[in-house]
């Protein structure tokens, strides 16, 4: 590990703020049995539920509840952990917390319990991140996938790859000691075949991780088009409720409106944008600027077109301004007025849909197209939740493997590329991580986790 665990005793309210049937105060540190007996007035048997009085320094009763003591290393953090389960009211919880502070604990930082679990080798970094992702999961599919990562599915894949890389590196580095026979030796040992197999396996992991990342981050879909083509109506139809103001006065949507919906468990952030048109109105101008800012960050753009008018010069100028790499769908809306049939087609290399936002026609085709375009495989079975950080590490490792395959005859460079690929993969599970990365990851956790 990169640093030794902090020895302070830490405490936090582990349950969500507000009122609840039960609230939990959790303490972690070394040698907590003395502190536990001070807090609850008796010595605690490991891993037993004790009904206990929680008392203030002057003996006054704060609450009655359950005390649990998990001596390290058999605990979540790997240290001694004490859990006090009291009545879940904010005042009671604060009093209990204050009592723990009085007897020597300090307030835990965000994610500090999980950070300690990581530093004490109870979890690797990918698993620690999945604790936060499980808590933050926005859909059942995301929760199931986060749990798979927490149980180690992702880490196991990475460990297997790292092991295969280590084996290959040993082979390559052994030949460095015998330069006269290096290439022949590598050929005979099928070093290239082994490298190709690792590369193929890494690509499979990358595909699953990409699905997991979609479940976590969702996709950002931006609705663009001229005023009055039906952007707000489409957003409402997708969201199933009124989230944007719909009127027939052009320029009603002056700001970007965001809505989060779930398609097949995949979170979709839909951004309805100010109608793109030339304007002198200052507020509307700001809205239009924000639209272009949203376009820059989107994964996909839906260009809405009024079926009665078809693509206009104005639409063409909007299309011309979209980043080349941004996938787009041309959505011809208001087919209820033209009598055209709804449906999906492929024209000039991009998807074309005909639908009616107002009449609710063709919405299923739209949802299906969106999921397909962002690469959703159709099910979360076997998917483990992954973060952009993981995808980035996998991309870098892949790049090193590609370079390695090209320069394998230069054995020293070959060995170096393999080493770099291994380091990139090791950042996922945290065997090779800088402290500032750890700080960034754990500071985004909630306090008490
Ligand atoms: P935006 O300015 O692009 O956001 O457009 P709105 O969603 O505010 O819609 C402008 C007008 O077109 C409203 O009167 C809507 O009721 C109407 N509208 C939107 N979609 C449809 C549709 O599919 N069919 C019909 N007939 N009218 C629609």
XYZ file of C-alpha atoms and ligand atoms in Angstrom:
477
model
C 0.000 0.000 0.000
C 1.050 3.568 -0.567
C 0.645 4.821 2.994
C 0.109 3.458 6.473
C -3.358 3.653 7.993
C -4.154 6.548 10.276
C -4.226 5.525 13.944
C -6.862 8.042 15.130
C -10.183 6.777 16.348
C -12.876 8.094 14.022
C -16.612 8.415 14.465
C -19.573 9.356 12.296
C -23.295 8.937 12.057
C -23.553 6.118 9.497
C -27.257 6.452 8.732
C -28.779 9.119 6.497
C -29.611 12.480 8.091
C -33.184 12.976 9.214
C -35.620 10.888 11.212
C -35.693 7.108 11.032
C -36.587 4.105 13.159
C -32.965 3.367 13.920
C -29.831 5.475 13.612
C -26.296 4.141 13.708
C -23.163 5.786 15.054
C -20.033 3.988 13.934
C -16.587 4.189 15.515
C -13.379 2.765 14.084
C -9.900 2.671 15.587
C -7.359 0.518 17.307
C -8.041 -0.913 20.777
C -11.640 0.226 21.097
C -12.699 -2.164 23.856
C -11.915 0.356 26.636
C -13.686 3.154 24.805
C -16.651 0.806 24.248
C -16.990 0.002 27.925
C -16.889 3.705 28.812
C -19.642 4.425 26.285
C -21.999 1.580 27.160
C -21.024 0.806 30.760
C -20.010 -2.796 30.184
C -17.474 -4.832 28.294
C -18.689 -6.079 24.950
C -18.410 -9.609 23.626
C -17.153 -9.584 20.030
C -19.869 -9.809 17.369
C -22.736 -10.003 19.864
C -25.746 -7.731 20.016
C -25.854 -6.140 23.452
C -28.829 -4.167 24.632
C -27.177 -1.236 26.387
C -27.613 2.188 27.950
C -25.722 4.965 26.195
C -24.895 7.533 28.849
C -23.459 11.062 28.965
C -20.359 11.890 31.042
C -22.552 12.835 34.046
C -24.365 9.497 33.884
C -27.511 10.914 32.306
C -29.131 8.528 29.817
C -28.743 9.621 26.173
C -30.463 6.639 24.596
C -30.903 2.905 24.866
C -30.081 0.641 21.996
C -27.893 -2.065 20.573
C -24.107 -2.061 20.793
C -22.003 -4.230 18.482
C -18.272 -4.703 18.739
C -16.181 -6.104 15.877
C -12.544 -6.436 16.909
C -10.060 -5.971 14.046
C -9.073 -7.364 11.666
C -12.499 -8.999 11.234
C -14.404 -5.804 10.604
C -15.309 -3.516 7.708
C -12.300 -1.244 8.224
C -9.954 -3.983 9.439
C -9.639 -2.057 12.751
C -11.805 -2.406 15.854
C -15.279 -1.194 14.959
C -18.025 -0.252 17.380
C -21.587 0.296 16.226
C -24.136 1.998 18.407
C -27.678 1.597 17.150
C -30.001 4.068 18.780
C -33.259 5.780 17.939
C -32.940 7.459 14.574
C -33.646 11.073 15.476
C -31.188 13.817 14.552
C -30.897 15.153 18.127
C -30.301 11.731 19.707
C -27.750 10.909 17.021
C -25.919 14.214 17.575
C -25.826 13.623 21.337
C -24.416 10.145 20.815
C -21.875 11.472 18.336
C -20.806 14.215 20.759
C -20.349 11.622 23.505
C -18.014 9.622 21.244
C -16.027 12.781 20.495
C -15.758 13.491 24.234
C -14.198 10.101 24.901
C -11.472 10.621 22.321
C -12.755 9.933 18.834
C -12.582 12.545 16.086
C -15.119 13.173 13.337
C -14.479 10.975 10.300
C -13.777 12.567 6.959
C -15.922 11.634 3.930
C -15.201 8.044 2.918
C -12.677 7.565 5.723
C -14.108 4.231 6.908
C -13.867 2.814 3.386
C -10.436 4.379 2.914
C -9.223 2.554 5.999
C -10.778 -0.664 4.698
C -8.721 -0.114 1.529
C -5.511 0.734 3.381
C -5.962 -2.368 5.574
C -6.403 -4.572 2.487
C -10.029 -5.401 3.217
C -11.036 -4.071 -0.191
C -9.139 -3.030 -3.277
C -9.714 0.360 -4.869
C -12.276 -0.786 -7.452
C -14.253 -2.469 -4.685
C -14.006 0.605 -2.446
C -15.360 2.763 -5.269
C -18.226 0.354 -5.776
C -19.303 0.910 -2.165
C -20.055 4.534 -3.078
C -21.556 3.490 -6.408
C -23.885 1.011 -4.726
C -25.088 3.721 -2.358
C -25.535 6.167 -5.256
C -27.088 3.624 -7.663
C -29.965 5.218 -9.568
C -31.497 2.001 -10.872
C -31.755 -1.669 -9.951
C -29.455 -2.564 -12.833
C -26.831 -0.115 -11.519
C -27.196 -1.489 -7.979
C -26.802 -5.096 -9.150
C -23.711 -4.164 -11.160
C -22.172 -2.172 -8.294
C -22.631 -5.184 -6.058
C -20.859 -7.383 -8.608
C -17.899 -4.992 -8.511
C -18.001 -4.928 -4.723
C -17.991 -8.727 -4.637
C -14.816 -8.588 -6.726
C -15.971 -9.506 -10.244
C -14.174 -6.562 -11.863
C -11.080 -6.884 -9.659
C -10.779 -10.594 -10.477
C -10.767 -9.807 -14.191
C -8.054 -7.208 -13.671
C -5.977 -9.504 -11.435
C -6.117 -12.247 -14.055
C -4.904 -9.847 -16.726
C -2.139 -8.514 -14.483
C -0.994 -12.058 -13.712
C -0.861 -12.931 -17.411
C 1.132 -9.754 -18.043
C 3.549 -10.606 -15.244
C 4.111 -14.070 -16.736
C 4.781 -12.586 -20.143
C 7.098 -9.973 -18.664
C 9.091 -12.655 -16.866
C 9.517 -14.410 -20.168
C 10.582 -11.257 -21.985
C 12.875 -10.049 -19.242
C 14.535 -13.461 -19.005
C 15.546 -13.132 -22.655
C 17.127 -9.756 -21.944
C 19.810 -11.623 -20.027
C 20.640 -13.707 -23.112
C 20.664 -11.150 -25.930
C 22.132 -13.512 -28.516
C 19.023 -15.703 -28.596
C 16.278 -13.285 -27.584
C 14.070 -13.135 -30.679
C 14.194 -16.876 -31.360
C 13.458 -17.578 -27.758
C 10.448 -15.268 -27.761
C 9.175 -16.871 -30.983
C 9.543 -20.343 -29.548
C 7.733 -19.346 -26.356
C 4.913 -17.826 -28.448
C 5.285 -14.437 -26.766
C 3.260 -12.804 -29.533
C 0.449 -15.332 -29.185
C 0.390 -14.721 -25.442
C 0.290 -10.973 -25.994
C -2.586 -11.324 -28.476
C -4.535 -13.433 -25.981
C -4.068 -10.795 -23.258
C -5.135 -8.089 -25.680
C -8.294 -10.021 -26.635
C -9.134 -10.611 -22.980
C -8.581 -6.919 -22.200
C -10.988 -5.994 -24.989
C -13.669 -8.237 -23.490
C -13.164 -6.600 -20.091
C -13.271 -3.166 -21.756
C -16.647 -3.952 -23.328
C -18.158 -5.045 -20.015
C -16.628 -2.081 -18.212
C -18.081 0.256 -20.848
C -21.544 -1.173 -20.149
C -20.934 -0.700 -16.436
C -19.844 2.858 -16.989
C -23.013 3.549 -18.983
C -25.077 2.298 -16.043
C -23.163 4.564 -13.712
C -22.724 7.733 -15.714
C -25.685 7.406 -18.053
C -25.780 9.149 -21.378
C -26.229 12.810 -22.112
C -28.695 13.462 -24.864
C -29.197 16.970 -26.069
C -32.379 18.072 -27.819
C -31.744 20.728 -30.407
C -33.699 22.358 -33.167
C -35.564 25.453 -34.088
C -38.168 26.966 -31.810
C -41.563 25.247 -31.849
C -40.492 21.980 -33.467
C -41.543 20.120 -30.297
C -38.372 19.718 -28.219
C -40.049 20.397 -24.906
C -42.988 18.166 -25.877
C -40.603 15.314 -26.692
C -38.747 15.722 -23.442
C -42.021 15.627 -21.544
C -43.165 12.576 -23.475
C -39.931 10.752 -22.658
C -39.947 11.800 -19.056
C -43.618 10.986 -18.686
C -44.316 14.185 -16.839
C -44.369 17.912 -17.386
C -40.826 19.101 -16.831
C -40.418 21.788 -19.476
C -42.800 24.586 -20.326
C -44.697 23.899 -23.554
C -46.305 26.793 -25.378
C -46.699 27.753 -28.987
C -44.864 31.028 -28.446
C -41.435 30.671 -30.011
C -38.548 31.097 -27.539
C -40.406 29.834 -24.436
C -37.580 27.554 -23.361
C -34.927 30.100 -22.603
C -32.646 28.015 -20.491
C -31.449 24.426 -20.671
C -33.780 22.085 -18.757
C -32.435 18.778 -17.602
C -34.342 15.642 -16.782
C -33.059 12.274 -15.688
C -34.974 9.271 -16.918
C -34.183 5.556 -16.951
C -34.218 3.525 -20.147
C -33.705 -0.162 -19.400
C -31.941 0.889 -16.191
C -29.551 3.157 -18.111
C -29.753 6.717 -16.780
C -30.394 9.209 -19.533
C -29.826 12.883 -18.890
C -31.972 14.704 -21.375
C -31.131 18.304 -21.927
C -33.824 20.378 -23.543
C -32.281 23.463 -25.020
C -33.267 26.940 -25.942
C -34.507 27.091 -29.526
C -31.575 27.940 -31.747
C -32.390 31.040 -33.695
C -31.001 34.500 -34.310
C -32.197 36.745 -31.532
C -31.582 40.144 -29.996
C -33.187 39.204 -26.671
C -30.349 39.106 -24.127
C -31.839 36.365 -21.938
C -32.615 34.182 -24.936
C -29.075 34.755 -26.223
C -27.647 33.394 -22.969
C -29.918 30.356 -23.314
C -28.597 29.749 -26.818
C -24.996 29.999 -25.625
C -25.763 27.407 -22.950
C -27.226 25.176 -25.613
C -23.927 25.092 -27.464
C -22.100 24.423 -24.197
C -24.425 21.434 -23.564
C -23.831 20.185 -27.113
C -20.069 20.090 -26.493
C -20.533 17.695 -23.567
C -23.274 15.482 -25.009
C -22.978 11.836 -26.096
C -25.707 12.144 -28.656
C -27.775 14.878 -30.275
C -31.390 14.675 -31.319
C -32.136 17.230 -34.018
C -35.852 17.855 -34.019
C -37.502 18.849 -37.259
C -41.113 19.774 -37.949
C -42.293 17.093 -40.442
C -44.440 19.638 -42.239
C -41.449 21.749 -43.105
C -38.667 19.207 -43.462
C -35.035 20.145 -42.986
C -34.613 23.877 -43.474
C -31.588 26.024 -44.204
C -31.582 26.856 -40.531
C -31.392 23.134 -39.573
C -28.508 22.683 -41.974
C -26.637 25.512 -40.324
C -27.243 23.926 -36.893
C -26.007 20.576 -38.207
C -22.910 22.206 -39.632
C -22.016 23.535 -36.192
C -22.268 20.179 -34.393
C -18.928 18.558 -33.547
C -18.140 15.954 -36.233
C -17.713 13.208 -33.666
C -21.140 13.730 -32.088
C -23.588 10.984 -33.139
C -26.973 12.388 -34.129
C -30.501 11.344 -34.883
C -32.787 13.357 -37.137
C -36.207 13.269 -35.542
C -39.100 14.329 -37.748
C -41.794 15.288 -35.257
C -45.534 15.974 -35.664
C -46.245 13.075 -38.052
C -49.783 13.123 -36.677
C -50.252 16.268 -38.787
C -48.689 14.925 -41.980
C -50.078 11.382 -41.857
C -46.627 9.859 -42.433
C -46.036 6.519 -40.733
C -43.807 6.354 -37.691
C -40.561 4.448 -37.854
C -36.844 4.249 -38.011
C -34.563 4.453 -41.031
C -30.930 4.947 -41.859
C -30.280 7.849 -44.243
C -26.906 9.288 -45.283
C -25.179 7.434 -42.458
C -27.340 8.687 -39.617
C -30.505 7.484 -37.927
C -33.803 9.063 -38.948
C -36.959 8.716 -36.895
C -40.511 9.813 -37.587
C -42.740 10.267 -34.576
C -45.204 12.453 -32.775
C -44.240 13.710 -29.352
C -47.716 15.059 -28.723
C -49.622 11.930 -29.801
C -47.019 9.613 -28.219
C -46.327 7.802 -31.495
C -42.930 6.227 -32.224
C -41.496 6.818 -28.747
C -40.522 3.168 -28.229
C -38.528 3.211 -31.468
C -36.798 6.354 -30.241
C -35.877 4.781 -26.887
C -34.625 1.665 -28.643
C -32.509 3.729 -31.052
C -30.989 5.783 -28.253
C -29.939 2.702 -26.275
C -28.505 1.060 -29.344
C -26.552 4.149 -30.332
C -24.832 4.489 -26.969
C -23.871 0.811 -27.138
C -26.111 -0.664 -24.459
C -26.008 -4.461 -24.733
C -29.627 -4.913 -23.650
C -29.082 -6.408 -20.197
C -27.022 -5.833 -17.097
C -26.370 -9.575 -16.661
C -22.684 -10.066 -15.821
C -21.980 -6.322 -16.012
C -19.840 -4.802 -13.262
C -20.087 -1.122 -12.517
C -17.106 0.853 -13.762
C -16.018 4.464 -13.731
C -14.516 6.709 -16.346
C -11.220 6.384 -14.454
C -11.278 2.618 -15.066
C -12.112 2.997 -18.762
C -9.258 5.446 -19.072
C -6.811 2.991 -17.473
C -8.040 0.207 -19.761
C -7.633 2.462 -22.820
C -4.060 3.318 -21.826
C -3.179 -0.321 -21.138
C -4.651 -1.306 -24.511
C -2.523 1.306 -26.227
C 0.618 -0.112 -24.612
C -0.309 -3.619 -25.738
C -0.829 -2.370 -29.295
C 2.585 -0.690 -29.251
C 4.125 -3.804 -27.695
C 2.829 -5.933 -30.570
C 4.436 -3.569 -33.077
C 7.887 -3.358 -31.501
C 8.186 -6.828 -29.976
C 11.484 -7.474 -31.726
C 13.079 -4.632 -29.797
C 13.001 -6.658 -26.641
C 13.810 -3.846 -24.189
C 11.041 -1.647 -25.541
C 8.696 -4.628 -25.614
C 9.387 -5.269 -21.916
C 8.823 -1.601 -21.120
C 5.435 -1.446 -22.874
C 4.293 -4.536 -20.966
C 5.399 -2.942 -17.713
C 3.454 0.233 -18.498
C 0.333 -1.773 -19.411
C 0.579 -3.616 -16.107
C 0.919 -0.343 -14.168
C -2.152 1.107 -15.874
C -4.245 -1.917 -14.959
C -2.889 -1.874 -11.403
C -4.258 1.666 -10.918
C -7.768 0.194 -11.217
C -7.417 -2.016 -8.171
C -5.178 0.516 -6.416
C -1.956 -1.498 -6.154
C -0.325 1.336 -7.991
C -2.067 4.592 -7.102
C -0.944 8.041 -6.141
C -2.136 9.477 -2.837
C -3.845 12.413 -4.528
C -5.953 9.979 -6.562
C -7.023 8.272 -3.336
C -7.841 11.669 -1.828
C -9.988 12.539 -4.800
C -11.842 9.229 -4.794
C -12.632 9.081 -1.087
C -13.494 12.764 -0.655
C -16.554 12.156 -2.845
C -17.974 9.606 -0.423
C -20.543 10.559 2.163
C -19.417 10.975 5.770
C -19.951 7.767 7.710
C -19.047 5.499 4.801
P -40.072 23.658 -28.673
O -40.098 25.146 -28.777
O -39.270 23.038 -29.751
O -39.691 23.171 -27.325
O -41.597 23.169 -28.972
P -42.771 22.805 -27.957
O -42.575 21.441 -27.397
O -42.968 23.931 -27.008
O -43.966 22.667 -28.983
C -44.397 23.748 -29.831
C -45.829 23.489 -30.250
O -45.894 22.323 -31.083
C -46.783 23.233 -29.091
O -48.028 23.861 -29.368
C -46.944 21.737 -29.064
O -48.165 21.316 -28.540
C -46.839 21.408 -30.551
N -46.364 20.047 -30.790
C -45.250 19.473 -30.326
N -45.145 18.196 -30.770
C -46.221 17.948 -31.536
C -46.700 16.800 -32.267
O -46.110 15.721 -32.310
N -47.864 16.955 -32.940
C -48.580 18.129 -32.921
N -49.713 18.171 -33.587
N -48.161 19.210 -32.244
C -47.015 19.139 -31.555
